[in-house]
Short mmCIF file of C-alpha atoms in Angstrom, two decimals:
data_model
loop_
_atom_site.label_atom_id
_atom_site.label_comp_id
_atom_site.label_asym_id
_atom_site.label_seq_id
_atom_site.Cartn_x
_atom_site.Cartn_y
_atom_site.Cartn_z
CA UNK A 159 0.15 0.10 -0.09
CA UNK A 160 3.07 2.38 -1.00
CA UNK A 161 0.59 5.12 -2.03
CA UNK A 162 -1.91 5.18 1.04
CA UNK A 163 -2.97 8.94 1.32
CA UNK A 164 -2.15 9.67 -2.22
CA UNK A 165 -4.99 10.48 -4.58
CA UNK A 166 -5.19 10.46 -8.28
CA UNK A 167 -7.30 11.47 -11.11
CA UNK A 168 -7.25 9.62 -14.46
CA UNK A 169 -8.99 10.60 -17.80
CA UNK A 170 -10.54 8.19 -19.88
CA UNK A 171 -10.56 5.61 -16.97
CA UNK A 172 -13.62 3.45 -17.51
CA UNK A 173 -12.19 0.57 -19.40
CA UNK A 174 -8.64 -0.34 -21.12
CA UNK A 175 -5.54 0.99 -19.87
CA UNK A 176 -7.00 3.99 -17.91
CA UNK A 177 -9.06 1.35 -15.71
CA UNK A 178 -6.02 -0.82 -15.26
CA UNK A 179 -4.10 1.77 -13.95
CA UNK A 180 -7.01 3.08 -11.65
CA UNK A 181 -7.11 -0.47 -10.24
CA UNK A 182 -3.48 -0.79 -9.74
CA UNK A 183 -3.15 2.52 -8.12
CA UNK A 184 -6.02 1.53 -5.85
CA UNK A 185 -4.06 -1.71 -4.90
CA UNK A 186 -1.41 0.52 -3.48
CA UNK A 187 -3.77 2.59 -1.29
CA UNK A 188 -4.47 5.44 -3.62
CA UNK A 189 -7.82 7.32 -3.87
CA UNK A 190 -9.06 7.51 -7.49
CA UNK A 191 -11.26 9.99 -9.60
CA UNK A 192 -12.30 8.24 -12.73
CA UNK A 193 -13.70 9.88 -16.03
CA UNK A 194 -14.67 8.75 -19.29
CA UNK A 195 -17.80 8.18 -21.24
CA UNK A 196 -20.18 5.31 -20.47
CA UNK A 197 -23.60 4.50 -18.83
CA UNK A 198 -24.46 4.45 -15.40
CA UNK A 199 -24.29 0.96 -15.00
CA UNK A 200 -20.83 0.70 -16.27
CA UNK A 201 -19.66 3.79 -13.94
CA UNK A 202 -21.65 2.19 -10.93
CA UNK A 203 -19.53 -1.05 -11.52
CA UNK A 204 -16.01 0.63 -12.00
CA UNK A 205 -16.20 2.88 -8.97
CA UNK A 206 -17.77 -0.18 -6.58
CA UNK A 207 -14.75 -2.33 -7.75
CA UNK A 208 -12.44 0.20 -6.61
CA UNK A 209 -13.94 0.83 -3.25
CA UNK A 210 -13.92 -2.91 -2.55
CA UNK A 211 -10.41 -2.67 -2.77
CA UNK A 212 -10.64 -0.07 0.36
CA UNK A 213 -10.07 3.41 -1.05
CA UNK A 214 -12.29 6.42 -1.78
CA UNK A 215 -13.39 6.49 -5.12
CA UNK A 216 -15.57 8.81 -7.28
CA UNK A 217 -16.31 9.40 -11.07
CA UNK A 218 -16.69 12.75 -13.13
CA UNK A 219 -18.32 12.46 -16.29
CA UNK A 220 -16.50 15.74 -17.70
CA UNK A 221 -16.14 16.07 -21.58
CA UNK A 222 -12.67 16.80 -22.23
CA UNK A 223 -13.04 18.60 -25.36
CA UNK A 224 -14.71 21.31 -23.13
CA UNK A 225 -12.23 23.23 -20.70
CA UNK A 226 -14.83 24.48 -18.50
CA UNK A 227 -15.96 20.84 -17.49
CA UNK A 228 -12.20 19.96 -17.07
CA UNK A 229 -11.98 22.73 -14.45
CA UNK A 230 -15.05 21.40 -12.97
CA UNK A 231 -13.49 17.82 -12.72
CA UNK A 232 -10.29 18.97 -11.36
CA UNK A 233 -12.26 21.21 -8.86
CA UNK A 234 -14.30 18.08 -8.14
CA UNK A 235 -11.52 15.88 -7.39
CA UNK A 236 -9.90 18.49 -5.00
CA UNK A 237 -13.07 18.80 -3.00
CA UNK A 238 -13.70 15.12 -2.88
CA UNK A 239 -10.10 14.15 -1.81
CA UNK A 240 -8.79 17.18 -0.70
CA UNK A 241 -5.65 16.97 -3.33
CA UNK A 242 -4.76 15.75 -6.73
CA UNK A 243 -1.07 13.88 -6.25
CA UNK A 244 -1.09 11.67 -9.45
CA UNK A 245 -2.78 13.20 -12.89
CA UNK A 246 -3.04 10.29 -15.52
CA UNK A 247 -3.89 11.81 -18.91
CA UNK A 248 -5.22 8.68 -20.59
CA UNK A 249 -8.25 9.60 -22.56
CA UNK A 250 -7.62 9.60 -26.57
CA UNK A 251 -9.50 9.85 -29.64
CA UNK A 252 -8.54 8.94 -33.23
CA UNK A 253 -9.73 9.12 -36.68
CA UNK A 254 -8.43 6.58 -39.80
CA UNK A 255 -7.88 8.93 -42.89
CA UNK A 256 -5.00 10.36 -45.22
CA UNK A 257 -4.47 13.77 -44.32
CA UNK A 258 -5.98 15.38 -47.30
CA UNK A 259 -9.32 13.11 -46.10
CA UNK A 260 -9.40 13.99 -42.82
CA UNK A 261 -12.54 16.01 -41.68
CA UNK A 262 -11.68 19.46 -39.89
CA UNK A 263 -13.74 18.74 -37.11
CA UNK A 264 -12.03 15.57 -35.90
CA UNK A 265 -8.60 17.15 -36.27
CA UNK A 266 -10.11 19.81 -34.00
CA UNK A 267 -11.62 17.09 -31.54
CA UNK A 268 -8.38 15.32 -31.54
CA UNK A 269 -6.61 18.27 -30.42
CA UNK A 270 -9.03 19.27 -27.89
CA UNK A 271 -9.03 15.52 -26.31
CA UNK A 272 -5.45 14.41 -26.96
CA UNK A 273 -3.52 17.40 -26.42
CA UNK A 274 -5.22 20.46 -24.73
CA UNK A 275 -6.94 18.23 -22.11
CA UNK A 276 -3.56 17.23 -20.69
CA UNK A 277 -2.53 20.58 -20.69
CA UNK A 278 -5.74 21.73 -18.84
CA UNK A 279 -5.41 18.94 -16.41
CA UNK A 280 -1.78 19.70 -15.66
CA UNK A 281 -2.03 23.31 -15.34
CA UNK A 282 -4.67 23.14 -12.88
CA UNK A 283 -3.22 20.02 -10.67
CA UNK A 284 0.36 21.28 -10.73
CA UNK A 285 -0.07 24.30 -8.02
CA UNK A 286 -1.14 22.10 -5.75
CA UNK A 287 1.52 19.69 -6.49
CA UNK A 288 4.13 22.55 -6.22
CA UNK A 289 2.66 23.53 -2.74
CA UNK A 290 3.01 20.33 -1.41
CA UNK A 291 6.54 19.54 -3.25
CA UNK A 292 5.41 16.26 -4.59
CA UNK A 293 3.60 15.18 -7.75
CA UNK A 294 3.39 12.73 -10.40
CA UNK A 295 2.15 13.19 -14.08
CA UNK A 296 1.88 10.36 -16.19
CA UNK A 297 0.92 10.99 -19.99
CA UNK A 298 -0.31 8.08 -22.02
CA UNK A 299 1.15 8.80 -25.66
CA UNK A 300 2.26 5.81 -27.57
CA UNK A 301 4.93 4.53 -29.44
CA UNK A 302 3.22 6.65 -32.37
CA UNK A 303 4.29 9.71 -30.23
CA UNK A 304 8.17 9.08 -31.12
CA UNK A 305 7.45 7.26 -34.58
CA UNK A 306 5.06 7.90 -37.50
CA UNK A 307 2.63 6.00 -39.58
CA UNK A 308 0.07 6.71 -42.48
CA UNK A 309 -3.66 7.56 -42.13
CA UNK A 310 -3.44 8.65 -38.26
CA UNK A 311 -2.52 12.38 -38.76
CA UNK A 312 -4.55 13.49 -35.81
CA UNK A 313 -3.24 10.96 -33.52
CA UNK A 314 0.40 10.81 -34.37
CA UNK A 315 0.66 14.50 -34.18
CA UNK A 316 -1.30 14.95 -30.65
CA UNK A 317 0.80 12.03 -29.57
CA UNK A 318 4.12 13.63 -30.55
CA UNK A 319 2.84 17.08 -29.22
CA UNK A 320 2.19 15.00 -25.72
CA UNK A 321 5.74 13.80 -25.72
CA UNK A 322 6.74 17.48 -26.05
CA UNK A 323 4.78 18.64 -23.15
CA UNK A 324 5.97 15.69 -20.85
CA UNK A 325 9.69 17.02 -21.26
CA UNK A 326 8.77 20.66 -20.61
CA UNK A 327 6.61 19.86 -17.48
CA UNK A 328 9.49 17.52 -16.50
CA UNK A 329 11.71 20.30 -16.30
CA UNK A 330 9.35 22.91 -14.69
CA UNK A 331 8.35 20.07 -12.05
CA UNK A 332 12.16 19.43 -10.98
CA UNK A 333 12.31 22.20 -8.18
CA UNK A 334 9.21 20.64 -6.52
CA UNK A 335 9.87 16.97 -6.68
CA UNK A 336 7.28 16.77 -9.39
CA UNK A 337 7.59 14.04 -12.06
CA UNK A 338 6.20 13.84 -15.66
CA UNK A 339 6.52 10.88 -17.83
CA UNK A 340 5.07 9.67 -21.01
CA UNK A 341 4.10 5.83 -21.46
CA UNK A 342 4.26 4.63 -24.97
CA UNK A 343 2.42 1.43 -25.32
CA UNK A 344 2.69 -0.68 -28.68
CA UNK A 345 -0.07 -2.64 -29.58
CA UNK A 346 -2.21 -2.94 -26.67
CA UNK A 347 -5.13 -5.26 -25.79
CA UNK A 348 -7.66 -2.37 -25.39
CA UNK A 349 -11.55 -2.34 -26.31
CA UNK A 350 -10.37 -0.47 -29.45
CA UNK A 351 -7.99 -3.48 -30.18
CA UNK A 352 -10.64 -5.95 -29.77
CA UNK A 353 -13.03 -4.19 -31.86
CA UNK A 354 -10.34 -3.94 -34.54
CA UNK A 355 -9.78 -7.64 -34.43
CA UNK A 356 -13.19 -8.61 -34.28
CA UNK A 357 -13.86 -6.65 -37.55
CA UNK A 358 -10.78 -8.35 -38.99
CA UNK A 359 -11.99 -11.64 -38.35
CA UNK A 360 -15.53 -10.92 -39.67
CA UNK A 361 -13.61 -9.89 -43.09
CA UNK A 362 -11.15 -12.44 -43.17
CA UNK A 363 -13.24 -15.46 -41.60
CA UNK A 364 -10.15 -16.34 -39.20
CA UNK A 365 -10.09 -17.29 -35.69
CA UNK A 366 -9.43 -14.55 -33.21
CA UNK A 367 -6.04 -16.36 -32.46
CA UNK A 368 -5.07 -16.49 -36.36
CA UNK A 369 -6.28 -12.78 -36.91
CA UNK A 370 -4.24 -11.70 -33.98
CA UNK A 371 -0.97 -13.16 -35.26
CA UNK A 372 -1.52 -11.37 -38.75
CA UNK A 373 -2.37 -7.98 -37.11
CA UNK A 374 0.81 -8.09 -34.75
CA UNK A 375 3.00 -9.48 -37.45
CA UNK A 376 5.47 -6.61 -39.00
CA UNK A 377 4.46 -4.60 -35.49
CA UNK A 378 5.75 -6.00 -32.44
CA UNK A 379 8.55 -8.41 -32.58
CA UNK A 380 7.07 -10.06 -29.43
CA UNK A 381 4.14 -11.44 -31.45
CA UNK A 382 1.61 -10.72 -28.63
CA UNK A 383 -0.49 -7.80 -27.50
CA UNK A 384 0.50 -5.45 -24.27
CA UNK A 385 -1.63 -6.59 -21.52
CA UNK A 386 -3.04 -3.22 -20.08
CA UNK A 387 -1.90 -4.55 -16.44
CA UNK A 388 1.58 -4.41 -17.55
CA UNK A 389 1.49 -0.81 -18.44
CA UNK A 390 -0.43 -0.18 -15.35
CA UNK A 391 2.38 -1.83 -13.17
CA UNK A 392 4.84 0.60 -14.69
CA UNK A 393 2.91 3.70 -14.03
CA UNK A 394 2.70 2.26 -10.27
CA UNK A 395 6.13 2.36 -10.20
CA UNK A 396 6.50 5.59 -11.53
CA UNK A 397 4.31 7.08 -8.68
CA UNK A 398 6.55 5.81 -6.15
CA UNK A 399 9.81 7.18 -4.48
CA UNK A 400 12.00 4.89 -6.17
CA UNK A 401 11.12 6.70 -9.48
CA UNK A 402 11.76 10.19 -8.18
CA UNK A 403 14.88 10.40 -10.94
CA UNK A 404 12.71 9.10 -13.77
CA UNK A 405 11.50 12.38 -15.55
CA UNK A 406 10.89 13.69 -18.78
CA UNK A 407 10.96 10.39 -20.66
CA UNK A 408 9.04 8.87 -22.98
CA UNK A 409 9.24 5.08 -21.98
CA UNK A 410 8.18 2.42 -24.53
CA UNK A 411 6.22 -0.86 -23.65
CA UNK A 412 6.07 -2.32 -27.09
CA UNK A 413 7.28 -5.87 -27.08
CA UNK A 414 10.42 -4.53 -29.34
CA UNK A 415 8.29 -2.39 -31.66
CA UNK A 416 10.77 0.61 -31.62
CA UNK A 417 13.92 -1.53 -31.56
CA UNK A 418 13.21 -1.78 -35.35
CA UNK A 419 13.63 2.16 -35.61
#
């Protein structure tokens, strides 16, 4: 329970990597403010699952494309827990298209959710962290935060921007024992990945195991998806005191993907 007495705000945390991080932090004694889009039943289930681990847990349904709602989310977390010690920016959106076919509204939305929302969360949480001289900020970037690919202009551009923001925040946080790092997962078994595999199975007629091998081939030398729990385990480590000198770093969890670059 190394994080007992700490509290975390995690965006995009009702499923996938976000909830895996929430659960892992809670197992270490951290209070959790969840966020994301989901029906009332899912929200109740997720909050209850964390509370069952013996921590305070709550939910705020802020639309991260709206700065005023982000401000209310941060203020609510501070009222609920007294402080925000850990901020995890995980929420993401993406649209697959060549740059000349990408709808402008999709580009604007990706900028808002993937890049501006982390900016707002950090700028609002950091003053309290500075005052207490302790803070941990984790930005979920991607292997595409340091590499490129086609048909993902919004995703690749915003993830590169998030890595840049991570470096600036890390340097500004140094005098206050605030670290900021970017986790860069490769192909991870998230709800989005499950959806992609299901679509490809429907088109190809292959089994899930067969389709996964085809999908992963040429991407991750490990030939397997990254499990969200393993990303979460690294996030927990970065929140501990043993990681106080790790800051400003894009950290790959990608089964060797970037070793090719």
